[in-house]
Amino acid sequence: MPITATNDKPVPDDVIAIEEILDRYECIACGYIYDPEVGDPAGGIPPGTLFEDLPGDWVCPECGAGKDQFIRFEIVKL
């Protein structure tokens, strides 16, 4: 059964359906990845905490770098 778009037209076979785009944040000092779905339990940050909602004084649990040393990237779930 072919996949259809919201306008009921068939979607070409070479189109990839993206299920979800997940934001992650990488510490440029050490490579630690902050995953909002996991949080930072050892640092008192519960799962589900967005990077933007981390306290201003939160630091990388691996190297102590500040939030300004993190870059955002996306993971695409297919």
PDB file of C-alpha atoms in Angstrom:
ATOM      1  CA  MET A   1       0.000   0.000   0.000  1.00  0.00           C
ATOM      2  CA  PRO A   2       1.613   3.309  -1.024  1.00  0.00           C
ATOM      3  CA  ILE A   3       2.116   6.080   1.506  1.00  0.00           C
ATOM      4  CA  THR A   4       0.016   9.179   0.879  1.00  0.00           C
ATOM      5  CA  ALA A   5       0.665  12.800   1.796  1.00  0.00           C
ATOM      6  CA  THR A   6      -1.885  14.890   3.668  1.00  0.00           C
ATOM      7  CA  ASN A   7      -3.261  16.016   0.307  1.00  0.00           C
ATOM      8  CA  ASP A   8      -3.989  12.346  -0.555  1.00  0.00           C
ATOM      9  CA  LYS A   9      -1.405  12.280  -3.359  1.00  0.00           C
ATOM     10  CA  PRO A  10       0.982   9.302  -3.389  1.00  0.00           C
ATOM     11  CA  VAL A  11       4.451   9.965  -1.965  1.00  0.00           C
ATOM     12  CA  PRO A  12       7.270   8.867  -4.314  1.00  0.00           C
ATOM     13  CA  ASP A  13       9.188   5.767  -3.199  1.00  0.00           C
ATOM     14  CA  ASP A  14      12.472   7.687  -2.952  1.00  0.00           C
ATOM     15  CA  VAL A  15      11.112  10.064  -0.285  1.00  0.00           C
ATOM     16  CA  ILE A  16      12.203   9.208   3.256  1.00  0.00           C
ATOM     17  CA  ALA A  17       9.650   9.674   6.001  1.00  0.00           C
ATOM     18  CA  ILE A  18      11.124  11.438   9.018  1.00  0.00           C
ATOM     19  CA  GLU A  19       9.605  10.199  12.234  1.00  0.00           C
ATOM     20  CA  GLU A  20      11.212  12.691  14.604  1.00  0.00           C
ATOM     21  CA  ILE A  21      14.031  15.230  14.853  1.00  0.00           C
ATOM     22  CA  LEU A  22      15.857  15.123  18.166  1.00  0.00           C
ATOM     23  CA  ASP A  23      18.015  17.982  19.468  1.00  0.00           C
ATOM     24  CA  ARG A  24      21.294  17.097  21.148  1.00  0.00           C
ATOM     25  CA  TYR A  25      24.071  19.333  22.430  1.00  0.00           C
ATOM     26  CA  GLU A  26      27.778  18.563  22.238  1.00  0.00           C
ATOM     27  CA  CYS A  27      30.429  20.060  24.490  1.00  0.00           C
ATOM     28  CA  ILE A  28      33.109  21.403  22.158  1.00  0.00           C
ATOM     29  CA  ALA A  29      35.702  21.081  24.918  1.00  0.00           C
ATOM     30  CA  CYS A  30      35.365  17.334  25.560  1.00  0.00           C
ATOM     31  CA  GLY A  31      32.693  15.838  23.289  1.00  0.00           C
ATOM     32  CA  TYR A  32      30.113  15.101  26.016  1.00  0.00           C
ATOM     33  CA  ILE A  33      26.586  14.906  24.558  1.00  0.00           C
ATOM     34  CA  TYR A  34      23.703  16.402  26.526  1.00  0.00           C
ATOM     35  CA  ASP A  35      20.518  14.498  25.739  1.00  0.00           C
ATOM     36  CA  PRO A  36      17.373  16.276  26.979  1.00  0.00           C
ATOM     37  CA  GLU A  37      15.544  12.927  27.162  1.00  0.00           C
ATOM     38  CA  VAL A  38      18.120  11.737  29.721  1.00  0.00           C
ATOM     39  CA  GLY A  39      18.933  15.006  31.500  1.00  0.00           C
ATOM     40  CA  ASP A  40      21.847  15.027  33.945  1.00  0.00           C
ATOM     41  CA  PRO A  41      20.624  13.012  36.938  1.00  0.00           C
ATOM     42  CA  ALA A  42      23.992  13.222  38.743  1.00  0.00           C
ATOM     43  CA  GLY A  43      23.795  17.022  38.400  1.00  0.00           C
ATOM     44  CA  GLY A  44      20.178  17.180  39.582  1.00  0.00           C
ATOM     45  CA  ILE A  45      18.741  17.728  36.088  1.00  0.00           C
ATOM     46  CA  PRO A  46      15.731  15.451  35.511  1.00  0.00           C
ATOM     47  CA  PRO A  47      14.963  13.694  32.224  1.00  0.00           C
ATOM     48  CA  GLY A  48      12.954  15.856  29.853  1.00  0.00           C
ATOM     49  CA  THR A  49      14.823  19.087  30.672  1.00  0.00           C
ATOM     50  CA  LEU A  50      15.459  21.092  27.511  1.00  0.00           C
ATOM     51  CA  PHE A  51      18.955  22.529  27.115  1.00  0.00           C
ATOM     52  CA  GLU A  52      17.457  26.037  27.121  1.00  0.00           C
ATOM     53  CA  ASP A  53      15.902  25.305  30.526  1.00  0.00           C
ATOM     54  CA  LEU A  54      19.163  24.237  32.190  1.00  0.00           C
ATOM     55  CA  PRO A  55      20.238  26.616  34.979  1.00  0.00           C
ATOM     56  CA  GLY A  56      22.659  29.324  33.860  1.00  0.00           C
ATOM     57  CA  ASP A  57      25.353  27.905  36.129  1.00  0.00           C
ATOM     58  CA  TRP A  58      25.020  24.332  34.812  1.00  0.00           C
ATOM     59  CA  VAL A  59      28.324  22.945  33.547  1.00  0.00           C
ATOM     60  CA  CYS A  60      29.399  19.940  31.524  1.00  0.00           C
ATOM     61  CA  PRO A  61      29.500  16.958  33.896  1.00  0.00           C
ATOM     62  CA  GLU A  62      32.636  15.638  32.151  1.00  0.00           C
ATOM     63  CA  CYS A  63      34.902  18.703  31.968  1.00  0.00           C
ATOM     64  CA  GLY A  64      33.171  21.617  33.710  1.00  0.00           C
ATOM     65  CA  ALA A  65      32.687  23.758  30.567  1.00  0.00           C
ATOM     66  CA  GLY A  66      29.801  26.236  30.628  1.00  0.00           C
ATOM     67  CA  LYS A  67      26.664  26.083  28.509  1.00  0.00           C
ATOM     68  CA  ASP A  68      28.242  28.497  26.024  1.00  0.00           C
ATOM     69  CA  GLN A  69      30.694  25.738  25.091  1.00  0.00           C
ATOM     70  CA  PHE A  70      27.932  23.505  23.672  1.00  0.00           C
ATOM     71  CA  ILE A  71      26.730  23.316  20.087  1.00  0.00           C
ATOM     72  CA  ARG A  72      23.333  22.020  19.029  1.00  0.00           C
ATOM     73  CA  PHE A  73      22.965  19.263  16.463  1.00  0.00           C
ATOM     74  CA  GLU A  74      20.057  17.160  15.293  1.00  0.00           C
ATOM     75  CA  ILE A  75      19.473  13.440  15.118  1.00  0.00           C
ATOM     76  CA  VAL A  76      16.858  12.380  12.592  1.00  0.00           C
ATOM     77  CA  LYS A  77      14.842   9.270  13.432  1.00  0.00           C
ATOM     78  CA  LEU A  78      13.522   7.513  10.369  1.00  0.00           C
TER      79      LEU A  78
END
